[in-house]
């Protein structure tokens, strides 16, 4: 725990201007980001008597070891910069609203040559109109199935579309009139695009126009005594009405609004939002957030609006009729007004491109709907508490039990676990998984390709474990020395070797480079290292740490047979009770490392067991190999092509084309599995193999 007085800025250093500030811990990792109208006034409030601060603020300022700030021109700029930094650094003391799942949307890909209607999740794409979010994907498919009767837009994948086009025969939907079959030219590109736009307009709320049009056609068909056509149009009108009923009208004035509600206590809060477009509820979302910083409801609302609308694409990917979570409506109804109302409204108006009003619904239909949203938030919070009533307590108990059993000075808030997987010494891979506060941090999982002294792999599991631990902590020491705050030095050769050892990607939440502001690699040390195995693996890992001079990281091994916890140099294991929460957490960490290692091993093995004659062509990499296969459609056609035909492919020259022809001449391009004595056969088409085939440490 640091004393805030040790890093308090000198009087007069802090400017009296709007800006954004960052608190960092001793490892340089950003732990809190905030904004202020006056940096001087706000930062000085953190350096008063610690006893007078809120308990969470006390924990933050004592965890931090330094503070930095950036001056901006206006408070609106500070609002935007604060959000971007929270997203980039993921500070542990900032409230973060996270969906409990990825909500599905109904998407119309208007930017494509033949637009497609599909269910989408994840990031928004330019040129696509989104509708939702929906609670369930089946709800979207029910609506689409009804509307395809009237708007037979393409719904197939690119592969199905291409195959139907090549065969000149549409899929089943084309035969039952639920697709206009643009793949075989039954409808022109322009007419199909108009059909997709009409589908999107109907979903956006313009329903009356289409119902009136179909009704007029039905009456005309009846007048012409074409009763079969009139009956089909009658059924189409019924389908539109059923699709419309799925989104009941709740506001009669065609309101476009997002209605937010909060329900919670001092520790956590539930958030619900209803997306209302053209007076209809088009979607609903919910979050439950732990209050890791001392914020009022008004400040929570401000942070919520930042994170809900901060990823608005601003490029037409979402429209006002689309009702996406990222598109900004004309009106935002909140339970309490944010403290910087004018700045929030200006920021949202800039995202939308027109005026946005943030207000509290006081009376009428909007107030009643806001009450409904609030009841949903209360129900969501009650359900969350029922499901996870003991979760925080259990995690804390598990960490405390591990601390006591291993005799650690503090609870191991960051645990790293390592495992090795291979197939009789081939395709050797090691995994590193990270748990923080008892929960997995999957963004920091890493894999290592085992090299060995000869570059062909390690001789056994203990040598592989020694190599992995050495490489991971050599990188840690090199990064710390590069940052200039490491007493224990490494030689220049060791530093160069460590920085060149880039098997694992950047660790996003580690300390940052002062010059670039970007996270460094492997610069954040664990409190506890767990290896999958018994005394041999523990001894190998301990030797690696000792050789590097790392003596402030605890190390244990978890042997699977009897679930024994082994400490370095001990003749007898530490036995934890079978019902112990600490043992359960160690088992979860070990099993996750084992799963991740086997997944990486199978991927490497599958890649290594397939070879092509194109791989040996000088100057022909994966990109141009893929271009050749895409151009000719198959290896058989590529083999039959001449050098002149191959040279016409973009990126291919005459010399490379001749090399391709020479490589394919007289031999079939086949998949070849390397021969490994006693090894299992190649995996089945689904890539799955029996577990005993994968040896691991």
Short mmCIF file of N, CA, C and O in Angstrom, two decimals, residues 316-407:
data_model
loop_
_atom_site.label_atom_id
_atom_site.label_comp_id
_atom_site.label_asym_id
_atom_site.label_seq_id
_atom_site.Cartn_x
_atom_site.Cartn_y
_atom_site.Cartn_z
N UNK A 316 -23.24 5.78 -40.63
CA UNK A 316 -24.39 5.22 -41.30
C UNK A 316 -24.60 3.75 -41.04
O UNK A 316 -25.52 3.14 -41.57
N UNK A 317 -23.77 3.16 -40.22
CA UNK A 317 -23.95 1.74 -39.92
C UNK A 317 -25.24 1.51 -39.18
O UNK A 317 -25.86 0.48 -39.29
N UNK A 318 -25.68 2.48 -38.41
CA UNK A 318 -26.93 2.37 -37.68
C UNK A 318 -27.75 3.61 -37.97
O UNK A 318 -27.23 4.71 -38.02
N UNK A 319 -29.04 3.45 -38.14
CA UNK A 319 -29.91 4.58 -38.44
C UNK A 319 -30.88 4.76 -37.30
O UNK A 319 -31.03 3.93 -36.42
N UNK A 320 -31.59 5.89 -37.35
CA UNK A 320 -32.54 6.17 -36.29
C UNK A 320 -33.62 5.11 -36.22
O UNK A 320 -34.12 4.77 -35.17
N UNK A 321 -33.96 4.57 -37.37
CA UNK A 321 -34.95 3.50 -37.37
C UNK A 321 -34.40 2.18 -36.96
O UNK A 321 -35.12 1.24 -36.70
N UNK A 322 -33.08 2.09 -36.92
CA UNK A 322 -32.47 0.81 -36.63
C UNK A 322 -32.54 0.42 -35.20
O UNK A 322 -32.46 -0.74 -34.87
N UNK A 323 -32.61 1.37 -34.29
CA UNK A 323 -32.75 1.09 -32.87
C UNK A 323 -31.64 0.22 -32.34
O UNK A 323 -31.84 -0.73 -31.63
N UNK A 324 -30.42 0.49 -32.69
CA UNK A 324 -29.32 -0.26 -32.11
C UNK A 324 -28.92 0.36 -30.80
O UNK A 324 -29.26 1.50 -30.49
N UNK A 325 -28.13 -0.41 -30.04
CA UNK A 325 -27.68 0.11 -28.75
C UNK A 325 -26.69 1.24 -28.93
O UNK A 325 -26.49 2.04 -28.05
N UNK A 326 -26.03 1.31 -30.07
CA UNK A 326 -25.03 2.35 -30.27
C UNK A 326 -25.57 3.59 -30.95
O UNK A 326 -24.97 4.64 -30.89
N UNK A 327 -26.74 3.50 -31.67
CA UNK A 327 -27.27 4.66 -32.37
C UNK A 327 -27.97 5.57 -31.37
O UNK A 327 -28.72 5.13 -30.51
N UNK A 328 -27.73 6.86 -31.50
CA UNK A 328 -28.25 7.83 -30.53
C UNK A 328 -29.63 8.30 -30.99
O UNK A 328 -29.77 8.82 -32.11
N UNK A 329 -30.67 8.15 -30.18
CA UNK A 329 -32.01 8.62 -30.56
C UNK A 329 -32.17 10.11 -30.28
O UNK A 329 -31.28 10.77 -29.74
N UNK A 330 -33.35 10.62 -30.61
CA UNK A 330 -33.62 12.04 -30.36
C UNK A 330 -33.76 12.35 -28.88
O UNK A 330 -33.51 13.46 -28.44
N UNK A 331 -34.16 11.34 -28.11
CA UNK A 331 -34.46 11.56 -26.71
C UNK A 331 -33.89 10.43 -25.87
O UNK A 331 -34.01 9.25 -26.23
N UNK A 332 -33.26 10.78 -24.76
CA UNK A 332 -32.72 9.80 -23.82
C UNK A 332 -33.35 10.08 -22.47
O UNK A 332 -33.13 11.15 -21.88
N UNK A 333 -34.14 9.13 -21.98
CA UNK A 333 -34.81 9.29 -20.69
C UNK A 333 -34.03 8.53 -19.63
O UNK A 333 -33.75 7.33 -19.79
N UNK A 334 -33.67 9.21 -18.55
CA UNK A 334 -32.82 8.63 -17.50
C UNK A 334 -33.51 8.80 -16.15
O UNK A 334 -34.39 9.67 -15.99
N UNK A 335 -33.14 7.98 -15.15
CA UNK A 335 -33.76 8.13 -13.82
C UNK A 335 -33.34 9.40 -13.11
O UNK A 335 -34.14 10.00 -12.38
N UNK A 336 -32.08 9.82 -13.27
CA UNK A 336 -31.58 11.08 -12.71
C UNK A 336 -30.68 11.73 -13.74
O UNK A 336 -30.03 11.05 -14.54
N UNK A 337 -30.63 13.04 -13.74
CA UNK A 337 -29.83 13.76 -14.72
C UNK A 337 -28.35 13.67 -14.37
O UNK A 337 -27.98 13.74 -13.19
N UNK A 338 -27.48 13.51 -15.36
CA UNK A 338 -26.04 13.49 -15.08
C UNK A 338 -25.57 14.84 -14.59
O UNK A 338 -26.19 15.88 -14.89
N UNK A 339 -24.48 14.89 -13.82
CA UNK A 339 -24.03 16.18 -13.25
C UNK A 339 -23.63 17.19 -14.32
O UNK A 339 -23.85 18.39 -14.14
N UNK A 340 -23.05 16.75 -15.41
CA UNK A 340 -22.64 17.67 -16.49
C UNK A 340 -23.61 17.51 -17.65
O UNK A 340 -23.26 17.04 -18.75
N UNK A 341 -24.87 17.91 -17.43
CA UNK A 341 -25.92 17.67 -18.41
C UNK A 341 -25.62 18.33 -19.75
O UNK A 341 -25.77 17.70 -20.81
N UNK A 342 -25.22 19.59 -19.74
CA UNK A 342 -24.99 20.31 -20.99
C UNK A 342 -23.89 19.65 -21.82
O UNK A 342 -24.00 19.53 -23.04
N UNK A 343 -22.82 19.21 -21.14
CA UNK A 343 -21.71 18.58 -21.86
C UNK A 343 -22.13 17.22 -22.44
O UNK A 343 -21.76 16.87 -23.56
N UNK A 344 -22.91 16.45 -21.66
CA UNK A 344 -23.38 15.15 -22.14
C UNK A 344 -24.29 15.33 -23.35
O UNK A 344 -24.17 14.61 -24.35
N UNK A 345 -25.21 16.30 -23.29
CA UNK A 345 -26.10 16.54 -24.42
C UNK A 345 -25.34 17.01 -25.64
O UNK A 345 -25.65 16.61 -26.77
N UNK A 346 -24.33 17.86 -25.43
CA UNK A 346 -23.52 18.32 -26.57
C UNK A 346 -22.76 17.17 -27.20
O UNK A 346 -22.65 17.07 -28.43
N UNK A 347 -22.24 16.28 -26.37
CA UNK A 347 -21.49 15.13 -26.88
C UNK A 347 -22.40 14.20 -27.67
O UNK A 347 -22.07 13.77 -28.78
N UNK A 348 -23.59 13.88 -27.11
CA UNK A 348 -24.53 13.00 -27.81
C UNK A 348 -25.03 13.65 -29.09
O UNK A 348 -25.21 12.96 -30.11
N UNK A 349 -25.27 14.95 -29.07
CA UNK A 349 -25.72 15.65 -30.27
C UNK A 349 -24.66 15.59 -31.36
O UNK A 349 -24.97 15.46 -32.55
N UNK A 350 -23.39 15.66 -30.96
CA UNK A 350 -22.32 15.55 -31.93
C UNK A 350 -22.27 14.16 -32.56
O UNK A 350 -21.99 14.02 -33.75
N UNK A 351 -22.56 13.11 -31.76
CA UNK A 351 -22.57 11.75 -32.30
C UNK A 351 -23.74 11.55 -33.25
O UNK A 351 -23.60 10.90 -34.30
N UNK A 352 -24.90 12.10 -32.90
CA UNK A 352 -26.09 11.91 -33.72
C UNK A 352 -26.09 12.79 -34.96
O UNK A 352 -26.60 12.41 -36.02
N UNK A 353 -25.53 14.00 -34.82
CA UNK A 353 -25.59 14.96 -35.91
C UNK A 353 -26.78 15.88 -35.84
O UNK A 353 -27.01 16.69 -36.74
N UNK A 354 -27.55 15.79 -34.79
CA UNK A 354 -28.68 16.69 -34.54
C UNK A 354 -28.93 16.72 -33.03
O UNK A 354 -28.33 15.97 -32.28
N UNK A 355 -29.84 17.56 -32.60
CA UNK A 355 -30.04 17.79 -31.17
C UNK A 355 -30.56 16.54 -30.47
O UNK A 355 -31.46 15.85 -30.96
N UNK A 356 -29.97 16.24 -29.32
CA UNK A 356 -30.39 15.14 -28.46
C UNK A 356 -30.75 15.71 -27.10
O UNK A 356 -29.98 16.51 -26.53
N UNK A 357 -31.89 15.30 -26.58
CA UNK A 357 -32.33 15.78 -25.27
C UNK A 357 -32.23 14.67 -24.24
O UNK A 357 -32.72 13.55 -24.46
N UNK A 358 -31.58 14.94 -23.14
CA UNK A 358 -31.48 14.02 -22.01
C UNK A 358 -32.34 14.58 -20.89
O UNK A 358 -32.09 15.70 -20.42
N UNK A 359 -33.33 13.83 -20.45
CA UNK A 359 -34.22 14.35 -19.41
C UNK A 359 -34.81 13.21 -18.60
O UNK A 359 -34.66 12.02 -18.94
N UNK A 360 -35.53 13.57 -17.55
CA UNK A 360 -36.24 12.62 -16.69
C UNK A 360 -37.72 12.70 -17.02
O UNK A 360 -38.29 13.80 -17.07
N UNK A 361 -38.35 11.55 -17.29
CA UNK A 361 -39.79 11.54 -17.59
C UNK A 361 -40.57 11.80 -16.30
O UNK A 361 -40.42 11.06 -15.32
N UNK A 362 -41.39 12.85 -16.31
CA UNK A 362 -42.10 13.26 -15.10
C UNK A 362 -43.54 12.75 -15.04
O UNK A 362 -44.06 12.47 -13.98
N UNK A 363 -44.20 12.66 -16.21
CA UNK A 363 -45.63 12.30 -16.21
C UNK A 363 -45.98 11.70 -17.57
O UNK A 363 -45.20 11.73 -18.51
N UNK A 364 -47.19 11.13 -17.62
CA UNK A 364 -47.70 10.62 -18.88
C UNK A 364 -47.20 9.23 -19.23
O UNK A 364 -46.68 8.48 -18.38
N UNK A 365 -47.36 8.87 -20.52
CA UNK A 365 -47.01 7.52 -20.98
C UNK A 365 -45.53 7.23 -20.81
O UNK A 365 -45.14 6.10 -20.49
N UNK A 366 -44.68 8.22 -21.04
CA UNK A 366 -43.23 7.99 -20.92
C UNK A 366 -42.84 7.70 -19.48
O UNK A 366 -41.97 6.87 -19.21
N UNK A 367 -43.48 8.38 -18.54
CA UNK A 367 -43.21 8.12 -17.13
C UNK A 367 -43.65 6.70 -16.76
O UNK A 367 -42.93 5.99 -16.02
N UNK A 368 -44.82 6.27 -17.27
CA UNK A 368 -45.29 4.92 -16.98
C UNK A 368 -44.34 3.87 -17.57
O UNK A 368 -44.05 2.85 -16.93
N UNK A 369 -43.84 4.13 -18.79
CA UNK A 369 -42.91 3.18 -19.39
C UNK A 369 -41.59 3.16 -18.62
O UNK A 369 -40.97 2.10 -18.44
N UNK A 370 -41.16 4.34 -18.12
CA UNK A 370 -39.94 4.38 -17.32
C UNK A 370 -40.10 3.57 -16.03
O UNK A 370 -39.14 2.93 -15.57
N UNK A 371 -41.29 3.58 -15.47
CA UNK A 371 -41.55 2.76 -14.28
C UNK A 371 -41.46 1.27 -14.61
O UNK A 371 -40.97 0.46 -13.82
N UNK A 372 -41.93 0.91 -15.81
CA UNK A 372 -41.83 -0.48 -16.24
C UNK A 372 -40.36 -0.90 -16.38
O UNK A 372 -39.96 -1.99 -15.98
N UNK A 373 -39.55 0.00 -16.94
CA UNK A 373 -38.13 -0.29 -17.08
C UNK A 373 -37.49 -0.44 -15.70
O UNK A 373 -36.64 -1.32 -15.48
N UNK A 374 -37.90 0.42 -14.75
CA UNK A 374 -37.34 0.34 -13.40
C UNK A 374 -37.69 -0.99 -12.74
O UNK A 374 -36.85 -1.62 -12.07
N UNK A 375 -38.91 -1.46 -12.93
CA UNK A 375 -39.31 -2.75 -12.36
C UNK A 375 -38.48 -3.88 -12.97
O UNK A 375 -38.12 -4.85 -12.28
N UNK A 376 -38.18 -3.77 -14.26
CA UNK A 376 -37.33 -4.77 -14.90
C UNK A 376 -35.93 -4.76 -14.29
O UNK A 376 -35.30 -5.81 -14.11
N UNK A 377 -35.42 -3.56 -13.99
CA UNK A 377 -34.09 -3.46 -13.38
C UNK A 377 -34.09 -4.08 -11.98
O UNK A 377 -33.14 -4.79 -11.61
N UNK A 378 -35.15 -3.83 -11.20
CA UNK A 378 -35.24 -4.42 -9.87
C UNK A 378 -35.31 -5.95 -9.96
O UNK A 378 -34.69 -6.66 -9.17
N UNK A 379 -36.08 -6.44 -10.92
CA UNK A 379 -36.17 -7.89 -11.09
C UNK A 379 -34.83 -8.48 -11.50
O UNK A 379 -34.43 -9.55 -11.01
N UNK A 380 -34.12 -7.80 -12.41
CA UNK A 380 -32.81 -8.29 -12.86
C UNK A 380 -31.82 -8.33 -11.71
O UNK A 380 -31.02 -9.27 -11.59
N UNK A 381 -31.86 -7.32 -10.82
CA UNK A 381 -30.96 -7.30 -9.68
C UNK A 381 -31.29 -8.43 -8.71
O UNK A 381 -30.39 -9.10 -8.18
N UNK A 382 -32.58 -8.65 -8.47
CA UNK A 382 -32.98 -9.74 -7.57
C UNK A 382 -32.55 -11.09 -8.13
O UNK A 382 -32.07 -11.97 -7.40
N UNK A 383 -32.70 -11.27 -9.45
CA UNK A 383 -32.29 -12.52 -10.07
C UNK A 383 -30.78 -12.70 -9.99
O UNK A 383 -30.27 -13.80 -9.73
N UNK A 384 -30.03 -11.60 -10.20
CA UNK A 384 -28.57 -11.67 -10.11
C UNK A 384 -28.13 -12.05 -8.70
O UNK A 384 -27.23 -12.87 -8.53
N UNK A 385 -28.77 -11.46 -7.70
CA UNK A 385 -28.40 -11.79 -6.32
C UNK A 385 -28.73 -13.24 -5.99
O UNK A 385 -28.00 -13.90 -5.24
N UNK A 386 -29.83 -13.75 -6.54
CA UNK A 386 -30.19 -15.13 -6.29
C UNK A 386 -29.16 -16.09 -6.89
O UNK A 386 -28.77 -17.07 -6.27
N UNK A 387 -28.71 -15.76 -8.11
CA UNK A 387 -27.79 -16.65 -8.81
C UNK A 387 -26.37 -16.56 -8.26
O UNK A 387 -25.64 -17.53 -8.25
N UNK A 388 -25.98 -15.36 -7.84
CA UNK A 388 -24.59 -15.18 -7.45
C UNK A 388 -24.46 -14.61 -6.04
O UNK A 388 -23.57 -13.82 -5.76
N UNK A 389 -25.35 -15.05 -5.17
CA UNK A 389 -25.36 -14.49 -3.81
C UNK A 389 -24.03 -14.69 -3.12
O UNK A 389 -23.52 -13.82 -2.43
N UNK A 390 -23.45 -15.88 -3.28
CA UNK A 390 -22.19 -16.15 -2.58
C UNK A 390 -20.96 -16.04 -3.44
O UNK A 390 -19.89 -16.47 -3.03
N UNK A 391 -21.09 -15.48 -4.65
CA UNK A 391 -19.96 -15.51 -5.57
C UNK A 391 -18.78 -14.70 -5.06
O UNK A 391 -17.65 -15.19 -5.00
N UNK A 392 -19.00 -13.44 -4.68
CA UNK A 392 -17.90 -12.60 -4.20
C UNK A 392 -17.31 -13.17 -2.92
O UNK A 392 -16.08 -13.22 -2.75
N UNK A 393 -18.19 -13.63 -2.04
CA UNK A 393 -17.71 -14.20 -0.78
C UNK A 393 -16.90 -15.46 -1.02
O UNK A 393 -15.85 -15.68 -0.41
N UNK A 394 -17.38 -16.30 -1.96
CA UNK A 394 -16.68 -17.55 -2.25
C UNK A 394 -15.31 -17.30 -2.84
O UNK A 394 -14.32 -17.96 -2.46
N UNK A 395 -15.22 -16.36 -3.78
CA UNK A 395 -13.92 -16.06 -4.37
C UNK A 395 -12.94 -15.53 -3.33
O UNK A 395 -11.76 -15.90 -3.29
N UNK A 396 -13.42 -14.65 -2.47
CA UNK A 396 -12.56 -14.11 -1.42
C UNK A 396 -12.11 -15.21 -0.47
O UNK A 396 -10.94 -15.25 -0.05
N UNK A 397 -13.02 -16.12 -0.15
CA UNK A 397 -12.67 -17.24 0.74
C UNK A 397 -11.63 -18.14 0.09
O UNK A 397 -10.68 -18.59 0.74
N UNK A 398 -11.78 -18.40 -1.22
CA UNK A 398 -10.82 -19.26 -1.91
C UNK A 398 -9.43 -18.65 -1.90
O UNK A 398 -8.44 -19.33 -1.63
N UNK A 399 -9.33 -17.36 -2.20
CA UNK A 399 -8.03 -16.70 -2.21
C UNK A 399 -7.41 -16.67 -0.81
O UNK A 399 -6.20 -16.84 -0.65
N UNK A 400 -8.25 -16.48 0.20
CA UNK A 400 -7.74 -16.46 1.58
C UNK A 400 -7.23 -17.85 1.99
O UNK A 400 -6.19 -17.97 2.65
N UNK A 401 -7.95 -18.91 1.58
CA UNK A 401 -7.51 -20.26 1.91
C UNK A 401 -6.18 -20.59 1.24
O UNK A 401 -5.30 -21.23 1.84
N UNK A 402 -6.01 -20.17 0.00
CA UNK A 402 -4.74 -20.39 -0.69
C UNK A 402 -3.62 -19.63 0.01
O UNK A 402 -2.51 -20.16 0.20
N UNK A 403 -3.90 -18.40 0.41
CA UNK A 403 -2.89 -17.60 1.12
C UNK A 403 -2.45 -18.29 2.41
O UNK A 403 -1.25 -18.40 2.69
N UNK A 404 -3.41 -18.77 3.17
CA UNK A 404 -3.08 -19.41 4.44
C UNK A 404 -2.37 -20.75 4.23
O UNK A 404 -1.40 -21.06 4.93
N UNK A 405 -2.82 -21.54 3.25
CA UNK A 405 -2.21 -22.86 3.03
C UNK A 405 -0.78 -22.75 2.54
O UNK A 405 0.08 -23.57 2.90
N UNK A 406 -0.49 -21.73 1.74
CA UNK A 406 0.85 -21.59 1.18
C UNK A 406 1.73 -20.64 1.98
O UNK A 406 2.91 -20.45 1.64
N UNK A 407 1.16 -20.02 3.00
CA UNK A 407 1.94 -19.10 3.82
C UNK A 407 2.35 -17.83 3.09
O UNK A 407 3.46 -17.32 3.29
#
